[in-house]
Coordinates of C-alpha atoms and ligand atoms in Angstrom, one line a residue:
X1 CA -35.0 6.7 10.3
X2 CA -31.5 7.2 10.9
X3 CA -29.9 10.4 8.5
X4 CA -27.0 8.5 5.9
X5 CA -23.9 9.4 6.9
X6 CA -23.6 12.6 4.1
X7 CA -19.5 12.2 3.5
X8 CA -20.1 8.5 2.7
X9 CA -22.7 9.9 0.3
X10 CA -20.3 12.0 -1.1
X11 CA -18.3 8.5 -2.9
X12 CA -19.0 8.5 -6.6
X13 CA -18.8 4.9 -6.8
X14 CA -17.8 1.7 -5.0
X15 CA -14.3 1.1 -4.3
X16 CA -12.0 0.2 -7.3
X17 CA -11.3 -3.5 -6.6
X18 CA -14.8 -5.0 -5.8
X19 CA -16.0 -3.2 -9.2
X20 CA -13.4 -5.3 -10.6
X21 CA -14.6 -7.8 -8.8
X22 CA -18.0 -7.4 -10.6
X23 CA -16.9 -7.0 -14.1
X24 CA -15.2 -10.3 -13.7
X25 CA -18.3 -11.8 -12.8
X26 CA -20.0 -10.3 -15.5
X27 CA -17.5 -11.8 -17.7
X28 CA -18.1 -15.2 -16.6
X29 CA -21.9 -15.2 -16.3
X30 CA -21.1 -14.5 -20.6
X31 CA -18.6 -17.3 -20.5
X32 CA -18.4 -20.1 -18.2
X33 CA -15.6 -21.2 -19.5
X34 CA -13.4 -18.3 -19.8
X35 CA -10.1 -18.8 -17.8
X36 CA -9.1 -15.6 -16.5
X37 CA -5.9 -14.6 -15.5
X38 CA -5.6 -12.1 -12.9
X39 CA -2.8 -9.6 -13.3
X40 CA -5.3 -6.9 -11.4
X41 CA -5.5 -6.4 -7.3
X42 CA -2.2 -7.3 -5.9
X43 CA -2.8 -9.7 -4.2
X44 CA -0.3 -12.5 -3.3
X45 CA 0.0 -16.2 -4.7
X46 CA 3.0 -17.5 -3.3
X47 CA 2.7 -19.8 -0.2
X48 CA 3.9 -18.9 3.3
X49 CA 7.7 -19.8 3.3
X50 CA 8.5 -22.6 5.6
X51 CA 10.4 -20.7 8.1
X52 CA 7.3 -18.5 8.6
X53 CA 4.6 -21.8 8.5
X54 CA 7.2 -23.3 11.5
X55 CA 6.4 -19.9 13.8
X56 CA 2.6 -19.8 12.8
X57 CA 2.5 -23.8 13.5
X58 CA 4.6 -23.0 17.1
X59 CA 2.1 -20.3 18.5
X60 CA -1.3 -22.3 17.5
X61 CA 0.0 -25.4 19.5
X62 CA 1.2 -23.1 22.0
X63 CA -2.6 -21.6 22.3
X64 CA -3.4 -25.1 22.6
X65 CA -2.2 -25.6 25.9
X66 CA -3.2 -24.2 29.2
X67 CA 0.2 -22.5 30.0
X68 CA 1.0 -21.5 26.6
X69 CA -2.8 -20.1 25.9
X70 CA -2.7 -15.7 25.7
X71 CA -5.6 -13.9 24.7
X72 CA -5.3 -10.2 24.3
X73 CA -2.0 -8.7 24.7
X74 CA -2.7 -7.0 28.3
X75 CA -0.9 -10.0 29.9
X76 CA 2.4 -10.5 30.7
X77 CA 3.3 -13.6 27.9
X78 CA 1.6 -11.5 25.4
X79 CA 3.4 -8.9 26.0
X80 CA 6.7 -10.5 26.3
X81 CA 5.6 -11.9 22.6
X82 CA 4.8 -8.3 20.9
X83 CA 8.0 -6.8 22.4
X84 CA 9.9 -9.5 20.9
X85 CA 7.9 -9.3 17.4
X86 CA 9.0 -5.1 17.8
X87 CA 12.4 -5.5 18.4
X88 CA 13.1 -7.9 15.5
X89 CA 10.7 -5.0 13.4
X90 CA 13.2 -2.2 14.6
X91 CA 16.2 -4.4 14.6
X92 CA 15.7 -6.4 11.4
X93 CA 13.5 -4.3 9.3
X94 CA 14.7 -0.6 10.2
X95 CA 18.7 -1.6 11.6
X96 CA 17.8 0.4 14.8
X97 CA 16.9 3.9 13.1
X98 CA 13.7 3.6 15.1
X99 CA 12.9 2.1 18.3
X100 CA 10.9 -0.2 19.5
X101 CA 8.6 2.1 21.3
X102 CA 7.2 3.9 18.2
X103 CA 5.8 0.7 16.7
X104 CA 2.8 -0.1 16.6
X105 CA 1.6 -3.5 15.5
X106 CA -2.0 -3.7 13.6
X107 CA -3.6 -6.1 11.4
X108 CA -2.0 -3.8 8.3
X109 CA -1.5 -0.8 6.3
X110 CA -4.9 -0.6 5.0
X111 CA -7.0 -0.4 8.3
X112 CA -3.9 1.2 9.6
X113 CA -4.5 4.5 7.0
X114 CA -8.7 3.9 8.2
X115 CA -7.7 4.5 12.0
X116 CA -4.9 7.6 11.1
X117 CA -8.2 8.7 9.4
X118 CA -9.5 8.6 12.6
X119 CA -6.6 10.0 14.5
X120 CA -6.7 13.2 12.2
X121 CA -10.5 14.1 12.2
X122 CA -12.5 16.1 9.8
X123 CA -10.4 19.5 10.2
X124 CA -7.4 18.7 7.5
X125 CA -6.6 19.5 4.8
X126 CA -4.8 16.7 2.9
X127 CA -2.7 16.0 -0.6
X128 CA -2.1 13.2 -2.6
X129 CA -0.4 11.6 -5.0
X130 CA -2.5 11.4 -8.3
X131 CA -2.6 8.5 -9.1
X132 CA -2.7 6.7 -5.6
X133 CA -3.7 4.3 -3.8
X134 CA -7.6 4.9 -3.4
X135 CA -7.7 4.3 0.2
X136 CA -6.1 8.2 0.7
X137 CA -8.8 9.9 -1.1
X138 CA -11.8 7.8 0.3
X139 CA -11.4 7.4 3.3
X140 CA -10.5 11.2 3.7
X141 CA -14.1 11.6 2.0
X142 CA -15.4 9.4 4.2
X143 CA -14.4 11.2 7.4
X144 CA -15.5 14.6 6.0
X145 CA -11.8 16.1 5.4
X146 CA -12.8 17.1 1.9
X147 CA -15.5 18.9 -0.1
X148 CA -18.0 17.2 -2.5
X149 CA -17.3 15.7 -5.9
X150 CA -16.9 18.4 -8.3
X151 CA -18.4 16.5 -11.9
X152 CA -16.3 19.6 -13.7
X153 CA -12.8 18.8 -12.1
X154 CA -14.1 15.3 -11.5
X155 CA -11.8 15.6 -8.5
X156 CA -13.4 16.5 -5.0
X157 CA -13.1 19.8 -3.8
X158 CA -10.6 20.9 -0.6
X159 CA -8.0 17.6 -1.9
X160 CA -4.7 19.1 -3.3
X161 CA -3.6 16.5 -5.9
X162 CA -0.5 16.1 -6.9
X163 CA 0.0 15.3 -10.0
X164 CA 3.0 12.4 -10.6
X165 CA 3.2 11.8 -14.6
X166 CA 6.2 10.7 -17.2
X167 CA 7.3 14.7 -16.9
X168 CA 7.9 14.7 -13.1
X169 CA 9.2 11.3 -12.8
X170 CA 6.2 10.2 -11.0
X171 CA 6.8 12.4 -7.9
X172 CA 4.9 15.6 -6.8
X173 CA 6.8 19.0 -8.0
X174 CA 6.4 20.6 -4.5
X175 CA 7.0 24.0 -6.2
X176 CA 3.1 23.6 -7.8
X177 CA 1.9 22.3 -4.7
X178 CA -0.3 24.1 -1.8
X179 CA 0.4 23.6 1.7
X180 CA -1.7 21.1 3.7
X181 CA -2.2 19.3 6.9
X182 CA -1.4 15.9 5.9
X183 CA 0.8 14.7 2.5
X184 CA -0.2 11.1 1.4
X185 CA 3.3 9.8 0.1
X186 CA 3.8 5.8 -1.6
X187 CA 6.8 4.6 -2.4
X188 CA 7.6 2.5 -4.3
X189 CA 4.3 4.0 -5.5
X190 CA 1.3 2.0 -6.1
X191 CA 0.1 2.1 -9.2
X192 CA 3.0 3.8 -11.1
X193 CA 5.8 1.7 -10.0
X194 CA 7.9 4.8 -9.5
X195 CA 10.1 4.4 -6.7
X196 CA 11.3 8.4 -4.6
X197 CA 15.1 9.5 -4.5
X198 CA 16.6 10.5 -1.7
X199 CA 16.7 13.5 -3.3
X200 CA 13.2 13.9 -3.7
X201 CA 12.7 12.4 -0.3
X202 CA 14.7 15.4 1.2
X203 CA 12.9 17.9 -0.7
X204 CA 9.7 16.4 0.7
X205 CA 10.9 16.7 4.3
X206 CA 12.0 20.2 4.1
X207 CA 8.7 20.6 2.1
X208 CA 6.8 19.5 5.3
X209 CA 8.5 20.8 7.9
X210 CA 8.7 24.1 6.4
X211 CA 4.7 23.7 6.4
X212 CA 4.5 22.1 9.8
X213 CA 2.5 19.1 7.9
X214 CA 2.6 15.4 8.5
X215 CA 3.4 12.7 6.0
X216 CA 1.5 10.1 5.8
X217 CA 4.3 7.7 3.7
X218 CA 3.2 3.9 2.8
X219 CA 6.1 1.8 2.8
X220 CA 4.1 -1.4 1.5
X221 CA 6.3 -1.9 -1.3
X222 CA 9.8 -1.1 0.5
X223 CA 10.6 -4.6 0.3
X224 CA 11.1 -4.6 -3.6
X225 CA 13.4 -2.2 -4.0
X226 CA 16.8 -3.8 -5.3
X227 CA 18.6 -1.0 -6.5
X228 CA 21.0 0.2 -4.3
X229 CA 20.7 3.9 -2.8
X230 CA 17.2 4.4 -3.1
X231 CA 15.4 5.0 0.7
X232 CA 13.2 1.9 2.4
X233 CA 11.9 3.4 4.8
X234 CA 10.7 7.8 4.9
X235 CA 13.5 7.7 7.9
X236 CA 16.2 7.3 6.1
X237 CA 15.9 11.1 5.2
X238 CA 16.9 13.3 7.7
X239 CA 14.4 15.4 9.5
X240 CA 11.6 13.0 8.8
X241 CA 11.6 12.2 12.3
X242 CA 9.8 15.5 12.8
X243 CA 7.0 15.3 10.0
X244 CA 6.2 12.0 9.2
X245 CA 4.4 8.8 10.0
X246 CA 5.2 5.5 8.3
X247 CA 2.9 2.4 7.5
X248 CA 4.3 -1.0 6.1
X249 CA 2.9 -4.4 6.4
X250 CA 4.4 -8.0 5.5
X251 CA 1.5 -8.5 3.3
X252 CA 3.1 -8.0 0.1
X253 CA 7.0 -9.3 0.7
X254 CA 5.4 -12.2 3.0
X255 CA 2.2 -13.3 1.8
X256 CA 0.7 -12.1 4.5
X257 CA -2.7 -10.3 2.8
X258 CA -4.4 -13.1 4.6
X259 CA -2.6 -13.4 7.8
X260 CA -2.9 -9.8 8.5
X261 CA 0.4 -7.9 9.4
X262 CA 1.2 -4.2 9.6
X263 CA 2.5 -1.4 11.7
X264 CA 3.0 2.3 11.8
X265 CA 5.9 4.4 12.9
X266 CA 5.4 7.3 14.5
X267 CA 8.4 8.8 16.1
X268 CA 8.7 10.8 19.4
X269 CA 10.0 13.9 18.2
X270 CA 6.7 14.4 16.1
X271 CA 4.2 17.5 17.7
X272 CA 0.5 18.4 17.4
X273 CA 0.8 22.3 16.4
X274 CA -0.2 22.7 20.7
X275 CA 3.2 20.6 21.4
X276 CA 0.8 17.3 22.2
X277 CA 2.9 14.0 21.4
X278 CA 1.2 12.4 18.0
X279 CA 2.0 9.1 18.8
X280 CA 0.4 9.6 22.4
X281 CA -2.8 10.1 21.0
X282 CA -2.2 7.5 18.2
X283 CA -1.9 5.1 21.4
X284 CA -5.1 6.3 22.8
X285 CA -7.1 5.7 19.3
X286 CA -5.6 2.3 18.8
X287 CA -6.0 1.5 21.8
X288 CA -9.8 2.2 22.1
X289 CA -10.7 1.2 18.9
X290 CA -8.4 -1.7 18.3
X291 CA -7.7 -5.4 19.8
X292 CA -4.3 -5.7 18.4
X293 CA -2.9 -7.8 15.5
X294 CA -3.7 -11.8 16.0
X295 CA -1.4 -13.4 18.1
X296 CA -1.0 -16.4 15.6
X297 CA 0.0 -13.4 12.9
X298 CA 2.3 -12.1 15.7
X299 CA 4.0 -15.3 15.9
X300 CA 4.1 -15.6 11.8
X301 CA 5.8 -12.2 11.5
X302 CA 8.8 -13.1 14.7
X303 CA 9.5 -15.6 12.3
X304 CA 9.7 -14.1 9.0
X305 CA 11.5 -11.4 10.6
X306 CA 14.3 -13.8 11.6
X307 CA 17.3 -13.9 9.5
X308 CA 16.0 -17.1 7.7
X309 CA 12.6 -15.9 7.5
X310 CA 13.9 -12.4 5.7
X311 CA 16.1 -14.7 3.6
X312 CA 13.0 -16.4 2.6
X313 CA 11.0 -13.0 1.9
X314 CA 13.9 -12.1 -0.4
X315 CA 12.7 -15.1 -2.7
X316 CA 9.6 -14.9 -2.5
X317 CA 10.1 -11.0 -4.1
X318 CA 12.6 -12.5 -6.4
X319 CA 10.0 -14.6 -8.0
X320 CA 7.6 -11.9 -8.2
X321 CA 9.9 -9.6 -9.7
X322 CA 10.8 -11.7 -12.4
X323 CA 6.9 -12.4 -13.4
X324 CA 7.0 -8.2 -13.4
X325 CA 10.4 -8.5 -16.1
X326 CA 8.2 -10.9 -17.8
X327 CA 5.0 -8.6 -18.2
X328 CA 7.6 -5.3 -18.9
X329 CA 9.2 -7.7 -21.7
X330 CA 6.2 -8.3 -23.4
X331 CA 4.2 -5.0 -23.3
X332 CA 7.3 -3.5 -24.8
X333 CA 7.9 -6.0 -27.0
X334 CA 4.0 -4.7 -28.1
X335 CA 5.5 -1.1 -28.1
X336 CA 3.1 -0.2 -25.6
X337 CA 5.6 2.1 -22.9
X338 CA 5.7 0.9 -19.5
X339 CA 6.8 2.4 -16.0
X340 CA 7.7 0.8 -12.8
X341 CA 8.8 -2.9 -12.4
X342 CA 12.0 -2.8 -11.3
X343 CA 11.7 -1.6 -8.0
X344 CA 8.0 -2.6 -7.5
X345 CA 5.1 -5.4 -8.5
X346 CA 3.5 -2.9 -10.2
X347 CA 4.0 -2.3 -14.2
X348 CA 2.2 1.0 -15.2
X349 CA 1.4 0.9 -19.1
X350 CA 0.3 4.1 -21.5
X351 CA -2.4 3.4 -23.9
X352 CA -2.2 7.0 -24.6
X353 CA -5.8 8.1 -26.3
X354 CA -7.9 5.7 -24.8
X355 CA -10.0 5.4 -21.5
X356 CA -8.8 3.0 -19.4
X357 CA -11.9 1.7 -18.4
X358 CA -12.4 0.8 -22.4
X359 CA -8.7 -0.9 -22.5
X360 CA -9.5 -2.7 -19.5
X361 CA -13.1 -4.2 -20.5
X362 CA -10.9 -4.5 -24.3
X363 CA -8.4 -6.7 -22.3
X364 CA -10.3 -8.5 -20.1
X365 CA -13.1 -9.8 -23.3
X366 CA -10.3 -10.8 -26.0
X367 CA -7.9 -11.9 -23.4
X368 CA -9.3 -12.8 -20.6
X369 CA -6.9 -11.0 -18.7
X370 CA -8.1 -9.0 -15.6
X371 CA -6.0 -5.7 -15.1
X372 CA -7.0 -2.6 -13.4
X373 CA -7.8 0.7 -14.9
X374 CA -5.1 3.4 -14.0
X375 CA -8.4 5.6 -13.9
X376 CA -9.4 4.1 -10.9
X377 CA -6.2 5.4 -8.9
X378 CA -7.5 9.0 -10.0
X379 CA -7.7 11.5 -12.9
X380 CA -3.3 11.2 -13.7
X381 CA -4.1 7.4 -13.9
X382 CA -6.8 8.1 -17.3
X383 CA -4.4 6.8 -20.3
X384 CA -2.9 4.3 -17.9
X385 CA -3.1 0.2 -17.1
X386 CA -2.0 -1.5 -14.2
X387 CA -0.2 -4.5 -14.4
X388 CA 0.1 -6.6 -11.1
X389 CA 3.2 -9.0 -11.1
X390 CA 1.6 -11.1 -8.2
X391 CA 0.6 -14.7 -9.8
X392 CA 1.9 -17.7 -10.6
X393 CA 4.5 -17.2 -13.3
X394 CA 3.0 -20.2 -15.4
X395 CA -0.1 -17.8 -15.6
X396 CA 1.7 -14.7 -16.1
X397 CA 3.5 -16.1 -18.8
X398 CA 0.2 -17.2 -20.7
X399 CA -1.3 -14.5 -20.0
X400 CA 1.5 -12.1 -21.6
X401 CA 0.9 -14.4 -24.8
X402 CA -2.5 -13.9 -25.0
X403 CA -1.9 -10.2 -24.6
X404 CA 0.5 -10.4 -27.6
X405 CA -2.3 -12.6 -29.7
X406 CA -4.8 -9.9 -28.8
X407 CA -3.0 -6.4 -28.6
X408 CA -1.0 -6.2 -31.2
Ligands
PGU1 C1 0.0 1.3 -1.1 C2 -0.8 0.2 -0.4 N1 -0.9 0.3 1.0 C3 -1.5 -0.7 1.6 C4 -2.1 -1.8 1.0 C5 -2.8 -2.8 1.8 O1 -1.9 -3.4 2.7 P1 -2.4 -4.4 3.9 O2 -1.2 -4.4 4.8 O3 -2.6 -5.7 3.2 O4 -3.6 -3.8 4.5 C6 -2.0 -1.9 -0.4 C7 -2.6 -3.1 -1.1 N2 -3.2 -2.7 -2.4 C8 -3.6 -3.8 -3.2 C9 -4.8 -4.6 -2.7 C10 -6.1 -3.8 -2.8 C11 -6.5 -3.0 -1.6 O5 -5.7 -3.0 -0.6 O6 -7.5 -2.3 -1.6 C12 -3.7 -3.3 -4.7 O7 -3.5 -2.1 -4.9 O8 -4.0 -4.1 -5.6 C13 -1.3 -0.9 -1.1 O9 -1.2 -1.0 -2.4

């Protein structure tokens, strides 16, 4: 019989969002009826804008004919196509800090962090944010760059987490931090909300290069920052250029969780400790392991990356952001304290005493509201509810009155 893989083994339980997945289930075997609201995994509501429907609509007719038709991107129309999509990328998303060589396109920022997994090996040593994202700390399990759970830190050994709370503003204090291989860095930060200075930014950089480590940073959210002066993008901060790698995706600003959008940006300047190129070798892992992004999604993102497409993306995180005013209104209007929201989908709520798994279940049975448990971004997140602004605001609104009929 084939040996389990052991670092798989190592997982203490599923990932976060399909338990979810099951306790709503649960819920609804109890009560048919129930009509749940989700304000839980963030994931997107809003339809494709027009603009972006037009590009998808082009290429799939385009595919339709014998001239038009391009399979995968080795051939000289397909090729024409993805330089096109990287240009507008570096062009329209980054205003020419980087260039078009060190994208990348992939199917998004989620099996883009599973290949840099690859890309780094076993032989790591990584940090992140806690609370984060749980893709950083499982999938670094999974490819054996950590120890085994430890049930007294309930933490897994060799990870250097770093803590982000109400003290520190939500960002690492790199003076309590050890050095590592790789930094996992989210801003604005899923699940806290909390969006980095440049300031903190800088530190950050000369915090990593000082240590000759790589940040990993995950720009998913970049697109909802409105206030002026805070950084988009890790390269905005100079020096980065040397130390980091960024990932971003159109799934959030774009609706594209389903159409499947990402890149990463690795710039040319960054070095292996033996002088090898990083993005050389991240070519020769996506290359081997990967087909490339769909060309239909290809097609979807040229357009939203126009100006009238990026036009349309700033409504579509207009509307979002005012569902997240409307959940931030109404929590504090319960006097329960909230972070986040104003630079991100993401409204990160203190229940301060209680498990999070208990406020969930507590939420999700009087109100039949779905949230997620700040517990499941790591041991920071215990005290803590996620609220995800992502719905319809019809729902959020009903469901921020049934929070008010059954929290207070
Ligand atoms: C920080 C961060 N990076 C990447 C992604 C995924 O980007 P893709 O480009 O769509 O791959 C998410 C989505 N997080 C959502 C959905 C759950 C999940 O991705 O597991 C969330 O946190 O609710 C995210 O929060």
């Amino acid at each position: 019989m084939v040996k389990r893989n052991e670092n798989i083994a190592k997982l203490q339980a599923g990932y976060l969002f399909p338990e979810i997945g099951r306790r709503k289930k649960a819920l609804l075997e109890k009560e048919p009826d129930a009509k749940l609201i989700s304000l839980g995994i963030g994931n997107t509501t809003e339809a494709l804008s027009t603009h972006i429907v037009e590009g998808l609509h082009k290429e799939v007719t385009r595919l339709g004919t014998s001239e038009g038709y391009t399979g995968y991107d080795d051939d000289a129309q397909a090729q024409a196509f993805l330089d096109k999509l990287k240009t507008r990328i570096s062009n329209n998303w980054y205003n020419g800090i980087i260039s078009p060589e060190e994208i990348i396109v992939s199917d998004g920022s989620k099996p883009d962090c599973g290949r840099l997994f690859f890309l780094f090996g076993n032989n790591v040593s990584v940090a992140v944010q806690d609370p984060a994202y749980p893709v950083y700390v499982d999938g670094s399990v999974m490819i054996g760059a950590t120890g085994n759970y430890n049930s007294d830190t309930e933490e897994f050994d060799g990870i250097e987490y770093m803590r982000c709370t109400e003290e520190n503003d939500f960002f690492p204090d790199l003076s309590k931090v050890k050095r590592t291989d790789l930094i996992y860095i989210c801003s604005p930060n899923n699940p806290t909300g909390a969006v980095a200075t440049k300031k903190e930014l800088k530190e950050l950089v000369d915090f990593a290069r000082k240590n000759r480590s790589i940040i990993i940073f995950d720009a998913a959210y970049s697109e909802f920052i409105r206030e002026k002066g805070l950084p988009r993008s890790i390269f905005e901060i100079e020096g980065a250029r040397e130390c980091a790698i960024e990932v971003s995706s159109l799934s959030k600003p774009a609706g594209f969780t389903g159409v499947r959008l990402g890149w990463t940006i690795v710039p040319k300047e960054l070095k292996f400790d033996d002088g090898q190129s990083v993005g050389k070798d991240w070519q020769r892992v996506v290359g081997t392991l990967f087909n490339g992004s769909s060309n239909i999604a290809q097609w979807g993102a040229i357009a939203a990356l126009s100006e009238t497409g990026l036009s349309e993306i700033k409504e579509t995180v207009n509307y979002y952001m005012e569902n997240a005013k409307i959940i931030k209104n109404g929590l504090d209007g319960l006097g329960i304290k909230t972070f986040g929201g104003v630079n991100s989908p993401y409204i990160w709520a203190a229940f301060p005493g209680k498990k999070s798994w208990d406020v969930f279940e507590d939420i999700l049975t009087k109100a039949h509201v779905v949230t997620t448990p700040g517990a499941g971004f790591g041991k920071a997140g215990e005290g803590f509810v996620r609220f995800s602004a992502f719905g319809k605001t019809s729902d959020i609104k009903e469901a921020v009155k049934r929070l008010q009929e059954n929290l207070k």
